[in-house]
Amino acid sequence: MHIDLDAFFASVEQVLNPELKDKPVVVGGRPDRRGVVASASYEARALGLHAGMPLSTACCLCPQATFIEGSFPKYRNASQKFMAILADFSPFLESIGLDEAYLDATGFESIYGSTHQMAVTLKQRIKDELALCASIGIAGCKVVAKVASELSKPDGLLEVAAGEEHPFLAPLSIAKLPGIGKKAERTLRGLGINTIGNLSIVPLNTLKSHFGASGELLHRFANGIDDRRVAPPGAAKSISRETTFGNDTKDHSLLKATLRYLSERVGADLRRRSKQTRCITLKLRYTDFTTITRSHTLRQTGDTDQTIFGTGEKLLKKALAQEGQPIRLIGIRVSGLVEPEKQLDMLNPAAQRLEQLNSAIDRIRKKHGFSAIQTGRTLPLKDIFPTDKDGYTLQMPNLSR
Ligand code: DCP
Ligand code: CA
């Protein structure tokens, strides 16, 4: 099964505020701010709105819609409950992002009578417990199940029987096939290939010459062949946080304070997973949308906010000296995650004190919320962004992970 919640962010907002039920709702930001629609309720879609549309256009088309900035913690909370329900149906569960998962029903369908009946029960539980609608595709492989759930939306359930994969996929537009982005779509249409059926009969070598190694995957997918297993996602390979500013900025104090805040969020996550990082990467996007990353590999692995921010700050200073454009987005990532090497720090009392400080802050925040402690270095954010229990609400919270 491939299970995907309908209009996820917008639906969560409708659940939390019943006045919005059955009304056009747009999550992404206020219409006078720049940015794009992240999620549009189906009522808003009926009026022509869709994800990715600039908010200003959305507002012109549908001024009566309710525009909401959104906030990530709400969606994370709903997502956790959604995944917990799915886990009751089969332990073979692979979550993809917040509102989407594959579930291997093999062997568990007999409890419900059939896979179809299992999906009906699953949809009903999601409706009863979360008041959300899920669309489900059932098929013998992932790619076909995903196309089926997408096609069945909203509130859909579509099963593709074994042997029916090819006739099911063939008439659909190539844009519906996972793995085909805007660029690949243009290339294929340029070659006169418009449907998945057209694609399925293109010689493998032709696809390889245009798409390299992915050509083979496209060929298999177009033919409804996919042997990827449903696998629980492995341990995180990296942890990152980033945000887009409301207005592009050159203000060093704002940039540093934001970087400090994002570093604290990354650090808290890293320590929660009991991991240390080897590599720290700063990401910047400038006004002209050029995006750069600058990395530094640590001599000794670390997990403190001071290590993450300290390194990020040095990278930021260098980048600011090299490029004068205002900055649109800033982010920080830790990667090369390893198990802690505690013994190395035993001889270093300063490092030990920092570690104790970080874990004390983590404990307080776990108990009383992230905002229970704000560090001096993030204080410049205080006059700009509102705070709630979960921390600063940055300008475009839906785009701020
Ligand atoms: N999202 C986002 N920015 C994007 C795409 C998605 O912030 N570019 C967020 C908003 C969505 C959520 O992720 O609510 C899930 O993405 P989906 O593509 O599944 O979109 P929806 O759930 O909103 O709609 P659908 O009913 O088509 O699944
Ligand atoms: Ca969705």
Short mmCIF file of C-alpha atoms and ligand atoms in Angstrom, two decimals:
data_model
loop_
_atom_site.label_atom_id
_atom_site.label_comp_id
_atom_site.label_asym_id
_atom_site.label_seq_id
_atom_site.Cartn_x
_atom_site.Cartn_y
_atom_site.Cartn_z
CA MET A 1 0.00 0.00 0.00
CA HIS A 2 0.99 3.58 -0.55
CA ILE A 3 -0.80 5.88 1.87
CA ASP A 4 -0.80 9.66 1.48
CA LEU A 5 -2.80 12.20 3.47
CA ASP A 6 -4.89 14.65 1.44
CA ALA A 7 -3.95 18.34 1.49
CA PHE A 8 -1.96 17.61 4.62
CA PHE A 9 -1.00 21.03 6.08
CA ALA A 10 -4.32 22.61 5.05
CA SER A 11 -6.33 19.69 6.48
CA VAL A 12 -4.50 19.85 9.81
CA GLU A 13 -5.41 23.55 10.00
CA GLN A 14 -9.05 22.69 9.25
CA VAL A 15 -9.06 20.10 12.01
CA LEU A 16 -7.55 22.52 14.55
CA ASN A 17 -9.98 25.28 13.60
CA PRO A 18 -13.40 23.82 12.72
CA GLU A 19 -14.52 27.19 11.31
CA LEU A 20 -12.27 26.42 8.34
CA LYS A 21 -13.95 23.12 7.56
CA ASP A 22 -15.17 22.84 3.94
CA LYS A 23 -13.63 26.24 3.15
CA PRO A 24 -10.74 27.28 0.89
CA VAL A 25 -7.60 27.24 3.05
CA VAL A 26 -4.07 28.00 1.95
CA VAL A 27 -0.98 27.26 4.02
CA GLY A 28 2.21 29.01 3.01
CA GLY A 29 2.03 32.50 4.37
CA ARG A 30 0.01 35.66 4.33
CA PRO A 31 -0.91 36.86 0.84
CA ASP A 32 0.96 40.14 1.24
CA ARG A 33 4.17 38.22 1.91
CA ARG A 34 6.18 36.64 -0.80
CA GLY A 35 6.35 32.88 -1.05
CA VAL A 36 4.34 30.09 -2.55
CA VAL A 37 1.39 27.92 -1.58
CA ALA A 38 2.68 24.90 0.36
CA SER A 39 -0.71 23.22 0.70
CA ALA A 40 -4.18 24.13 -0.58
CA SER A 41 -7.37 22.53 0.74
CA TYR A 42 -9.45 20.74 -1.88
CA GLU A 43 -12.01 23.57 -1.63
CA ALA A 44 -9.23 25.98 -2.66
CA ARG A 45 -8.08 23.64 -5.43
CA ALA A 46 -11.59 23.67 -6.88
CA LEU A 47 -11.01 27.41 -7.37
CA GLY A 48 -7.77 26.85 -9.29
CA LEU A 49 -5.22 27.08 -6.47
CA HIS A 50 -2.39 24.59 -6.18
CA ALA A 51 0.88 23.97 -4.36
CA GLY A 52 3.79 25.97 -5.73
CA MET A 53 1.60 28.87 -6.92
CA PRO A 54 2.84 32.30 -5.76
CA LEU A 55 0.76 33.52 -2.81
CA SER A 56 0.04 36.78 -4.63
CA THR A 57 -1.54 34.87 -7.54
CA ALA A 58 -3.48 32.67 -5.12
CA CYS A 59 -4.85 35.75 -3.40
CA CYS A 60 -5.98 37.31 -6.71
CA LEU A 61 -7.73 34.09 -7.77
CA CYS A 62 -9.31 33.42 -4.43
CA PRO A 63 -9.34 36.43 -2.08
CA GLN A 64 -11.95 34.74 0.12
CA ALA A 65 -9.52 31.94 1.06
CA THR A 66 -8.04 31.85 4.54
CA PHE A 67 -4.26 32.26 4.33
CA ILE A 68 -2.26 30.68 7.14
CA GLU A 69 1.47 30.88 7.82
CA GLY A 70 1.48 27.41 9.25
CA SER A 71 3.76 25.93 11.85
CA PHE A 72 5.89 22.87 11.55
CA PRO A 73 5.35 21.45 15.08
CA LYS A 74 1.59 21.08 14.44
CA TYR A 75 2.25 19.04 11.32
CA ARG A 76 4.93 16.98 12.98
CA ASN A 77 2.54 16.14 15.78
CA ALA A 78 -0.19 15.02 13.34
CA SER A 79 2.40 13.07 11.37
CA GLN A 80 3.55 11.13 14.43
CA LYS A 81 -0.03 10.09 15.21
CA PHE A 82 -0.60 9.09 11.58
CA MET A 83 2.53 6.91 11.55
CA ALA A 84 1.54 5.32 14.87
CA ILE A 85 -1.80 4.23 13.37
CA LEU A 86 -0.05 2.76 10.33
CA ALA A 87 2.35 0.84 12.57
CA ASP A 88 -0.65 -0.91 14.15
CA PHE A 89 -1.42 -2.50 10.77
CA SER A 90 2.00 -3.82 9.79
CA PRO A 91 5.51 -3.47 11.16
CA PHE A 92 6.78 -3.27 7.58
CA LEU A 93 6.36 0.45 7.31
CA GLU A 94 8.47 2.96 5.43
CA SER A 95 7.65 6.59 6.02
CA ILE A 96 8.44 9.07 3.27
CA GLY A 97 8.29 12.56 4.67
CA LEU A 98 5.52 13.61 7.03
CA ASP A 99 2.32 12.50 5.37
CA GLU A 100 3.24 9.59 3.18
CA ALA A 101 4.26 5.97 3.72
CA TYR A 102 4.54 2.56 2.16
CA LEU A 103 3.13 -0.35 4.11
CA ASP A 104 3.76 -3.99 3.24
CA ALA A 105 0.45 -5.71 3.93
CA THR A 106 1.70 -9.19 2.99
CA GLY A 107 0.55 -11.69 5.59
CA PHE A 108 -1.50 -9.16 7.55
CA GLU A 109 -4.35 -8.85 5.04
CA SER A 110 -5.82 -12.18 6.19
CA ILE A 111 -6.72 -10.54 9.53
CA TYR A 112 -9.03 -8.15 7.66
CA GLY A 113 -10.22 -10.51 4.92
CA SER A 114 -8.38 -8.78 2.10
CA THR A 115 -5.87 -6.01 1.46
CA HIS A 116 -8.74 -3.89 0.21
CA GLN A 117 -10.65 -4.37 3.48
CA MET A 118 -7.47 -3.64 5.45
CA ALA A 119 -7.15 -0.33 3.58
CA VAL A 120 -10.80 0.52 4.27
CA THR A 121 -10.26 -0.11 8.00
CA LEU A 122 -7.07 1.95 7.95
CA LYS A 123 -8.75 4.90 6.26
CA GLN A 124 -11.57 4.76 8.78
CA ARG A 125 -9.18 4.80 11.76
CA ILE A 126 -7.37 7.83 10.35
CA LYS A 127 -10.74 9.54 9.90
CA ASP A 128 -12.01 8.62 13.38
CA GLU A 129 -8.85 9.41 15.31
CA LEU A 130 -7.31 12.30 13.37
CA ALA A 131 -10.27 13.62 11.34
CA LEU A 132 -7.97 13.47 8.30
CA CYS A 133 -8.49 11.86 4.90
CA ALA A 134 -5.96 9.45 3.49
CA SER A 135 -5.75 8.17 -0.07
CA ILE A 136 -4.45 4.65 -0.55
CA GLY A 137 -3.08 2.81 -3.56
CA ILE A 138 -2.72 -0.97 -3.47
CA ALA A 139 -0.47 -2.86 -5.87
CA GLY A 140 2.18 -5.53 -6.05
CA CYS A 141 5.00 -2.97 -6.12
CA LYS A 142 5.80 0.46 -4.79
CA VAL A 143 5.76 2.52 -7.96
CA VAL A 144 2.33 1.30 -9.06
CA ALA A 145 0.88 1.72 -5.55
CA LYS A 146 2.14 5.30 -5.45
CA VAL A 147 0.67 6.20 -8.82
CA ALA A 148 -2.61 4.58 -7.74
CA SER A 149 -2.90 6.55 -4.48
CA GLU A 150 -2.18 9.80 -6.31
CA LEU A 151 -4.79 9.00 -8.95
CA SER A 152 -7.40 8.09 -6.35
CA LYS A 153 -7.24 11.46 -4.52
CA PRO A 154 -9.04 12.87 -2.60
CA ASP A 155 -10.25 10.34 -0.02
CA GLY A 156 -9.52 7.57 -2.51
CA LEU A 157 -8.77 3.88 -2.56
CA LEU A 158 -7.55 2.23 -5.73
CA GLU A 159 -6.29 -1.30 -6.16
CA VAL A 160 -4.34 -2.41 -9.22
CA ALA A 161 -4.62 -6.18 -9.57
CA ALA A 162 -1.61 -8.32 -10.37
CA GLY A 163 -1.09 -8.43 -14.13
CA GLU A 164 -2.99 -5.15 -14.63
CA GLU A 165 0.05 -2.90 -14.02
CA HIS A 166 0.78 -2.21 -17.66
CA PRO A 167 -2.77 -1.42 -18.84
CA PHE A 168 -3.20 0.75 -15.71
CA LEU A 169 -0.07 2.85 -16.29
CA ALA A 170 -0.02 2.98 -20.12
CA PRO A 171 -2.62 5.72 -20.77
CA LEU A 172 -1.35 8.03 -18.01
CA SER A 173 0.76 11.12 -18.66
CA ILE A 174 4.51 10.68 -18.07
CA ALA A 175 4.23 13.44 -15.45
CA LYS A 176 2.42 10.95 -13.21
CA LEU A 177 5.38 8.59 -13.04
CA PRO A 178 7.52 8.99 -9.89
CA GLY A 179 11.06 9.98 -10.79
CA ILE A 180 10.05 12.21 -13.68
CA GLY A 181 10.63 15.83 -12.75
CA LYS A 182 9.94 18.91 -14.83
CA LYS A 183 13.23 18.62 -16.72
CA ALA A 184 12.87 14.94 -17.62
CA GLU A 185 9.28 15.63 -18.66
CA ARG A 186 10.42 18.32 -21.09
CA THR A 187 13.09 16.05 -22.56
CA LEU A 188 10.63 13.19 -23.03
CA ARG A 189 7.93 15.39 -24.56
CA GLY A 190 10.59 16.77 -26.90
CA LEU A 191 11.10 13.19 -28.08
CA GLY A 192 7.35 12.80 -28.63
CA ILE A 193 6.92 10.60 -25.55
CA ASN A 194 3.82 11.77 -23.71
CA THR A 195 2.32 8.75 -21.98
CA ILE A 196 3.78 6.10 -19.70
CA GLY A 197 2.77 3.60 -22.42
CA ASN A 198 4.93 5.49 -24.96
CA LEU A 199 7.78 5.48 -22.47
CA SER A 200 7.48 1.76 -21.76
CA ILE A 201 8.40 0.83 -25.34
CA VAL A 202 11.36 3.19 -25.78
CA PRO A 203 14.51 1.05 -26.14
CA LEU A 204 16.50 0.95 -22.92
CA ASN A 205 19.63 2.28 -24.64
CA THR A 206 17.82 5.39 -25.85
CA LEU A 207 16.71 6.16 -22.28
CA LYS A 208 20.22 5.51 -20.97
CA SER A 209 21.70 7.90 -23.51
CA HIS A 210 19.39 10.67 -22.30
CA PHE A 211 19.20 9.96 -18.57
CA GLY A 212 22.30 7.92 -17.76
CA ALA A 213 21.83 5.33 -15.03
CA SER A 214 18.33 6.61 -14.17
CA GLY A 215 17.26 5.56 -17.68
CA GLU A 216 17.06 1.98 -16.51
CA LEU A 217 14.86 2.89 -13.54
CA LEU A 218 12.51 4.88 -15.79
CA HIS A 219 12.26 1.90 -18.12
CA ARG A 220 11.39 -0.46 -15.29
CA PHE A 221 8.93 1.95 -13.65
CA ALA A 222 7.17 2.63 -16.97
CA ASN A 223 6.67 -1.12 -17.29
CA GLY A 224 5.32 -1.44 -13.76
CA ILE A 225 8.42 -3.29 -12.59
CA ASP A 226 9.83 -2.30 -9.21
CA ASP A 227 11.54 -4.68 -6.81
CA ARG A 228 12.32 -2.13 -4.09
CA ARG A 229 11.30 -3.54 -0.72
CA VAL A 230 9.31 -1.68 1.90
CA ALA A 231 12.10 -0.93 4.35
CA PRO A 232 12.05 1.13 7.52
CA PRO A 233 14.24 4.17 6.91
CA GLY A 234 17.75 3.69 8.28
CA ALA A 235 19.25 5.93 10.92
CA ALA A 236 19.50 9.56 9.83
CA LYS A 237 22.60 10.30 7.77
CA SER A 238 22.39 14.02 8.44
CA ILE A 239 20.34 16.55 10.39
CA SER A 240 19.60 20.03 9.08
CA ARG A 241 17.54 23.12 9.75
CA GLU A 242 17.04 26.05 7.41
CA THR A 243 14.83 29.07 6.95
CA THR A 244 13.94 31.64 4.31
CA PHE A 245 13.89 35.27 5.45
CA GLY A 246 10.79 37.43 4.94
CA ASN A 247 13.08 40.00 3.30
CA ASP A 248 16.53 39.25 1.93
CA THR A 249 19.10 40.51 4.39
CA LYS A 250 22.72 41.58 4.76
CA ASP A 251 22.33 42.25 8.47
CA HIS A 252 25.18 40.30 10.04
CA SER A 253 23.67 40.32 13.49
CA LEU A 254 20.38 38.87 12.20
CA LEU A 255 22.22 36.27 10.13
CA LYS A 256 24.35 35.20 13.09
CA ALA A 257 21.42 35.08 15.51
CA THR A 258 19.40 32.98 13.04
CA LEU A 259 22.34 30.67 12.47
CA ARG A 260 22.73 30.28 16.23
CA TYR A 261 19.05 29.40 16.62
CA LEU A 262 19.14 26.86 13.78
CA SER A 263 22.36 25.40 15.25
CA GLU A 264 20.66 24.96 18.62
CA ARG A 265 17.78 23.11 16.92
CA VAL A 266 20.21 20.85 15.06
CA GLY A 267 22.26 20.29 18.23
CA ALA A 268 19.20 19.33 20.26
CA ASP A 269 18.16 16.83 17.59
CA LEU A 270 21.67 15.41 17.34
CA ARG A 271 21.93 14.86 21.10
CA ARG A 272 18.42 13.40 21.26
CA ARG A 273 19.66 10.73 18.85
CA SER A 274 22.84 10.26 20.94
CA LYS A 275 25.02 10.99 17.94
CA GLN A 276 28.05 13.15 17.25
CA THR A 277 28.93 14.92 14.04
CA ARG A 278 32.08 14.90 11.99
CA CYS A 279 31.10 17.41 9.32
CA ILE A 280 29.28 20.76 9.51
CA THR A 281 27.84 22.46 6.43
CA LEU A 282 26.54 25.99 6.04
CA LYS A 283 24.02 26.67 3.28
CA LEU A 284 23.25 30.11 1.87
CA ARG A 285 20.93 31.18 -0.91
CA TYR A 286 21.41 34.68 -2.30
CA THR A 287 18.91 37.12 -3.77
CA ASP A 288 19.55 35.80 -7.28
CA PHE A 289 18.79 32.25 -6.01
CA THR A 290 22.42 31.09 -6.31
CA THR A 291 22.86 28.54 -3.56
CA ILE A 292 26.19 27.69 -1.99
CA THR A 293 27.29 25.20 0.66
CA ARG A 294 30.49 25.41 2.65
CA SER A 295 31.64 22.48 4.78
CA HIS A 296 34.15 21.92 7.52
CA THR A 297 35.33 18.57 8.85
CA LEU A 298 36.04 18.53 12.57
CA ARG A 299 39.27 17.10 13.89
CA GLN A 300 37.35 15.69 16.83
CA THR A 301 33.65 14.80 16.58
CA GLY A 302 31.24 16.91 18.63
CA ASP A 303 27.59 17.45 19.55
CA THR A 304 27.43 20.77 21.37
CA ASP A 305 25.64 23.88 20.15
CA GLN A 306 28.95 25.70 20.57
CA THR A 307 30.77 23.35 18.16
CA ILE A 308 28.01 23.48 15.54
CA PHE A 309 27.46 27.23 15.71
CA GLY A 310 31.15 28.04 16.16
CA THR A 311 32.01 26.21 12.96
CA GLY A 312 28.97 27.57 11.11
CA GLU A 313 29.86 31.11 12.18
CA LYS A 314 33.39 30.81 10.78
CA LEU A 315 32.02 29.51 7.47
CA LEU A 316 29.47 32.33 7.41
CA LYS A 317 32.13 34.97 8.04
CA LYS A 318 34.20 33.68 5.13
CA ALA A 319 31.19 33.53 2.82
CA LEU A 320 30.11 37.07 3.71
CA ALA A 321 33.59 38.34 2.93
CA GLN A 322 33.44 36.71 -0.50
CA GLU A 323 29.96 37.70 -1.64
CA GLY A 324 28.11 40.95 -1.04
CA GLN A 325 24.59 39.97 -2.18
CA PRO A 326 21.74 39.94 0.33
CA ILE A 327 20.83 36.52 1.67
CA ARG A 328 17.49 34.86 1.11
CA LEU A 329 17.95 31.55 2.95
CA ILE A 330 20.30 30.27 5.62
CA GLY A 331 20.71 26.72 6.84
CA ILE A 332 23.03 24.43 8.76
CA ARG A 333 23.57 20.70 8.47
CA VAL A 334 25.56 18.13 10.41
CA SER A 335 26.59 14.89 8.70
CA GLY A 336 29.01 12.03 9.10
CA LEU A 337 27.11 11.08 12.25
CA VAL A 338 28.86 8.67 14.60
CA GLU A 339 28.41 7.16 18.05
CA PRO A 340 29.84 9.40 20.80
CA GLU A 341 33.49 8.93 21.68
CA LYS A 342 33.10 10.01 25.29
CA GLN A 343 36.49 8.89 26.55
CA LEU A 344 38.27 11.53 24.49
CA ASP A 345 36.66 14.32 26.47
CA MET A 346 37.50 12.89 29.89
CA LEU A 347 40.80 14.72 30.01
CA ASN A 348 39.34 18.04 28.98
CA PRO A 349 37.39 19.76 31.78
CA ALA A 350 36.25 22.65 29.56
CA ALA A 351 34.72 20.23 27.04
CA GLN A 352 33.10 18.32 29.88
CA ARG A 353 31.51 21.48 31.27
CA LEU A 354 30.12 22.36 27.84
CA GLU A 355 28.67 18.89 27.54
CA GLN A 356 26.99 19.22 30.94
CA LEU A 357 25.64 22.63 30.00
CA ASN A 358 24.14 21.27 26.78
CA SER A 359 22.53 18.31 28.47
CA ALA A 360 21.10 20.54 31.23
CA ILE A 361 19.57 22.83 28.60
CA ASP A 362 18.19 19.78 26.75
CA ARG A 363 16.54 18.52 29.95
CA ILE A 364 14.90 21.86 30.70
CA ARG A 365 13.68 22.27 27.14
CA LYS A 366 12.34 18.74 27.05
CA LYS A 367 10.29 19.44 30.15
CA HIS A 368 9.21 23.05 29.59
CA GLY A 369 9.48 23.62 25.83
CA PHE A 370 12.22 25.03 23.66
CA SER A 371 11.51 28.64 24.64
CA ALA A 372 12.06 27.92 28.33
CA ILE A 373 15.69 28.86 27.71
CA GLN A 374 16.82 31.37 25.16
CA THR A 375 20.50 31.94 24.70
CA GLY A 376 21.91 35.45 24.50
CA ARG A 377 23.14 34.91 20.98
CA THR A 378 19.61 34.39 19.65
CA LEU A 379 18.21 37.45 21.43
CA PRO A 380 18.37 39.68 18.32
CA LEU A 381 15.55 37.47 16.98
CA LYS A 382 13.32 38.37 19.89
CA ASP A 383 12.11 41.68 18.45
CA ILE A 384 11.56 40.23 14.98
CA PHE A 385 9.90 36.86 15.40
CA PRO A 386 7.10 35.80 17.71
CA THR A 387 7.86 32.95 20.10
CA ASP A 388 5.71 30.14 21.30
CA LYS A 389 6.46 27.18 23.52
CA ASP A 390 8.32 25.49 20.72
CA GLY A 391 10.71 28.35 20.01
CA TYR A 392 10.87 31.28 17.62
CA THR A 393 8.29 31.25 14.86
CA LEU A 394 10.45 32.24 11.93
CA GLN A 395 9.04 34.26 9.04
CA MET A 396 7.86 31.35 6.91
CA PRO A 397 7.47 28.53 9.37
CA ASN A 398 6.32 26.05 6.75
CA LEU A 399 9.62 26.53 5.00
CA SER A 400 11.58 26.46 8.25
CA ARG A 401 12.41 22.97 9.23
N1 DCP B 1 4.88 20.69 1.21
C1 DCP B 1 5.59 21.89 1.25
N2 DCP B 1 6.24 22.33 0.13
C2 DCP B 1 6.20 21.63 -1.02
C3 DCP B 1 5.47 20.41 -1.07
C4 DCP B 1 4.82 19.99 0.06
O1 DCP B 1 5.64 22.54 2.28
N3 DCP B 1 6.84 22.07 -2.09
C5 DCP B 1 4.16 20.27 2.40
C6 DCP B 1 2.74 20.76 2.36
C7 DCP B 1 1.90 19.55 2.14
C8 DCP B 1 2.77 18.41 2.64
O2 DCP B 1 4.12 18.85 2.49
O3 DCP B 1 0.67 19.64 2.83
C9 DCP B 1 2.55 17.13 1.88
O4 DCP B 1 2.85 17.31 0.50
P1 DCP B 1 1.93 16.71 -0.62
O5 DCP B 1 2.68 16.86 -1.91
O6 DCP B 1 1.50 15.34 -0.24
O7 DCP B 1 0.69 17.71 -0.70
P2 DCP B 1 -0.69 17.75 0.08
O8 DCP B 1 -0.75 16.72 1.15
O9 DCP B 1 -0.91 19.16 0.52
O10 DCP B 1 -1.74 17.44 -1.05
P3 DCP B 1 -2.19 16.08 -1.72
O11 DCP B 1 -3.62 15.89 -1.34
O12 DCP B 1 -2.05 16.29 -3.18
O13 DCP B 1 -1.30 14.98 -1.20
CA CA B 2 -0.31 14.50 0.79
#
